[in-house]
Amino acid sequence: MSQSKRIYLDHHATTPIDPRVLDPGREAAKAVETARGQIAELLGADEREIVFTSGATESDNLAIKGIVEFHRDKRDHVVTVVTEHPAVLDSCLALERAGRGTVTFLKVGADGLVNLDELRAAITDRTLLVSVMFANNEIGVIQDIPAIGALSREREVFFHSDAAQAAGKVPVDVESLLIDLLSLSAHKIYGPKGVGALYVRKRKPRVRLSPILDGGGHEGGLRSGTLNVPGIVGFGAACEVAHKEMADEAARIGKLRDRLWEGLRRDLDHLTLNGHPDRRLPGNLNVGFKFVESESLILSLGDIAVSSGAACTTAKVEPSHVLKALGLPEDVARASVRFGLGRTTTEQEIDVVIQRVVDAVRRLRKMSPLYPG
Ligand SMILES: *Cc1c(COP(=O)(O)O)cnc(C)c1O
């Protein structure tokens, strides 16, 4: 009698899973693929073009270092912008420092926008990649992505965009915008922390990258490491909600943001709106309250969570690289506060904030020897 099936007599060591019991491995794999579809849908991408990562920081690193590493024998020049997130800027600086690429950092105008003629002029025969963020995390400015995509395609350079702030807030369609690589972060769109994705175009043109992590070759060899399944499932769900509600939410939040700006301007003088007045995220308002130190203002707002445009480096509080890049006078940069409105923000909250900010600014200005009154 032939015995083809292996005889298992080691049920003390472990027992085989009963097919009637849910196989969590299978369920997890299915859940990951569902999430991949939900993320692709938000971007107008194919699900095979989504690579899961630990967040937008990793996605930016993989996009920039990965593409240069793959192509650097032929082309190794990157064009990016001084107002990018540190994940992009520091990835570019790391390439330069390692002698593995060269980078041009474009300046921006007083409105925070890249000048397209300067971008065109920066592209050389060695240029491989243009990396320009979709929307800025401090001043909310939305770059002219359709024009940058068209220019990149025309000059046959790849186009990467960090869309951590834009996806789920404004329409992001990788096909019509001619984007080749796009970074996402779940926790910027009401999803869990520690998970994100990189969109990697598969066709017309196919984008080829070298991985930055070595290992088991997960995610098509682009990102080794066991997937963060709960994070990914939450990320997918967050994308689906954003996709459904984005239009209504953007309109509602945009109105609240305008109400906040109008309310502040009604009662306070010497205010500046940092960044382009219209080309901005619906939930962003970055205001300079001249004759006030933003740190003092934030302290006097107590439990209202806002952010100063400052980066705390070694002991000294410096205006952020973004506010500096706008060419703001030092006193305005030091007086700037970022208001970031979101899904749970109400009209009542905005009215409270207007009152509290107006009171605090008036009180602080009274103590300022510089305020003309
Ligand atoms: C938050 C943010 C990042 C970093 O994302 P993580 O997922 O926290 O790594 C990168 N770029 C921009 C524009 C961001 O706003």
JSON list of C-alpha atoms and ligand atoms in Angstrom, two decimals, residues 54-58 60 85 87 133 135 137 162 164-165 185 187-188 195, ligand 1:
[
{"chain": "A", "resi": 54, "resn": "SER", "atom": "CA", "xyz": [5.83, 53.07, 8.05]},
{"chain": "A", "resi": 55, "resn": "GLY", "atom": "CA", "xyz": [4.74, 56.58, 7.02]},
{"chain": "A", "resi": 56, "resn": "ALA", "atom": "CA", "xyz": [5.47, 59.48, 4.73]},
{"chain": "A", "resi": 57, "resn": "THR", "atom": "CA", "xyz": [9.00, 59.87, 6.11]},
{"chain": "A", "resi": 58, "resn": "GLU", "atom": "CA", "xyz": [9.90, 56.41, 4.90]},
{"chain": "A", "resi": 60, "resn": "ASP", "atom": "CA", "xyz": [9.99, 60.08, 0.90]},
{"chain": "A", "resi": 85, "resn": "HIS", "atom": "CA", "xyz": [9.34, 68.52, 4.66]},
{"chain": "A", "resi": 87, "resn": "ALA", "atom": "CA", "xyz": [12.00, 63.92, 5.17]},
{"chain": "A", "resi": 133, "resn": "MET", "atom": "CA", "xyz": [5.36, 68.57, -2.30]},
{"chain": "A", "resi": 135, "resn": "ALA", "atom": "CA", "xyz": [0.64, 70.92, -0.10]},
{"chain": "A", "resi": 137, "resn": "ASN", "atom": "CA", "xyz": [2.42, 71.35, 6.14]},
{"chain": "A", "resi": 162, "resn": "ASP", "atom": "CA", "xyz": [4.91, 64.35, -0.95]},
{"chain": "A", "resi": 164, "resn": "ALA", "atom": "CA", "xyz": [0.92, 63.69, 3.12]},
{"chain": "A", "resi": 165, "resn": "GLN", "atom": "CA", "xyz": [-1.04, 66.91, 3.68]},
{"chain": "A", "resi": 185, "resn": "SER", "atom": "CA", "xyz": [0.78, 59.09, 5.69]},
{"chain": "A", "resi": 187, "resn": "HIS", "atom": "CA", "xyz": [-2.13, 59.76, 10.52]},
{"chain": "A", "resi": 188, "resn": "LYS", "atom": "CA", "xyz": [-2.57, 62.94, 8.48]},
{"chain": "A", "resi": 195, "resn": "VAL", "atom": "CA", "xyz": [1.76, 53.53, 8.57]},
{"chain": "B", "resi": 1, "resn": "LIG", "atom": "C1", "xyz": [3.65, 64.60, 8.49]},
{"chain": "B", "resi": 1, "resn": "LIG", "atom": "C2", "xyz": [4.38, 64.75, 7.22]},
{"chain": "B", "resi": 1, "resn": "LIG", "atom": "C3", "xyz": [5.42, 63.88, 6.86]},
{"chain": "B", "resi": 1, "resn": "LIG", "atom": "C4", "xyz": [5.90, 62.77, 7.75]},
{"chain": "B", "resi": 1, "resn": "LIG", "atom": "O1", "xyz": [4.93, 61.76, 7.84]},
{"chain": "B", "resi": 1, "resn": "LIG", "atom": "P1", "xyz": [5.08, 60.56, 8.88]},
{"chain": "B", "resi": 1, "resn": "LIG", "atom": "O2", "xyz": [4.03, 59.59, 8.45]},
{"chain": "B", "resi": 1, "resn": "LIG", "atom": "O3", "xyz": [4.82, 61.13, 10.23]},
{"chain": "B", "resi": 1, "resn": "LIG", "atom": "O4", "xyz": [6.45, 60.00, 8.72]},
{"chain": "B", "resi": 1, "resn": "LIG", "atom": "C5", "xyz": [6.05, 64.08, 5.65]},
{"chain": "B", "resi": 1, "resn": "LIG", "atom": "N1", "xyz": [5.67, 65.07, 4.83]},
{"chain": "B", "resi": 1, "resn": "LIG", "atom": "C6", "xyz": [4.69, 65.93, 5.14]},
{"chain": "B", "resi": 1, "resn": "LIG", "atom": "C7", "xyz": [4.31, 66.99, 4.18]},
{"chain": "B", "resi": 1, "resn": "LIG", "atom": "C8", "xyz": [4.01, 65.80, 6.34]},
{"chain": "B", "resi": 1, "resn": "LIG", "atom": "O5", "xyz": [3.03, 66.66, 6.65]}
]
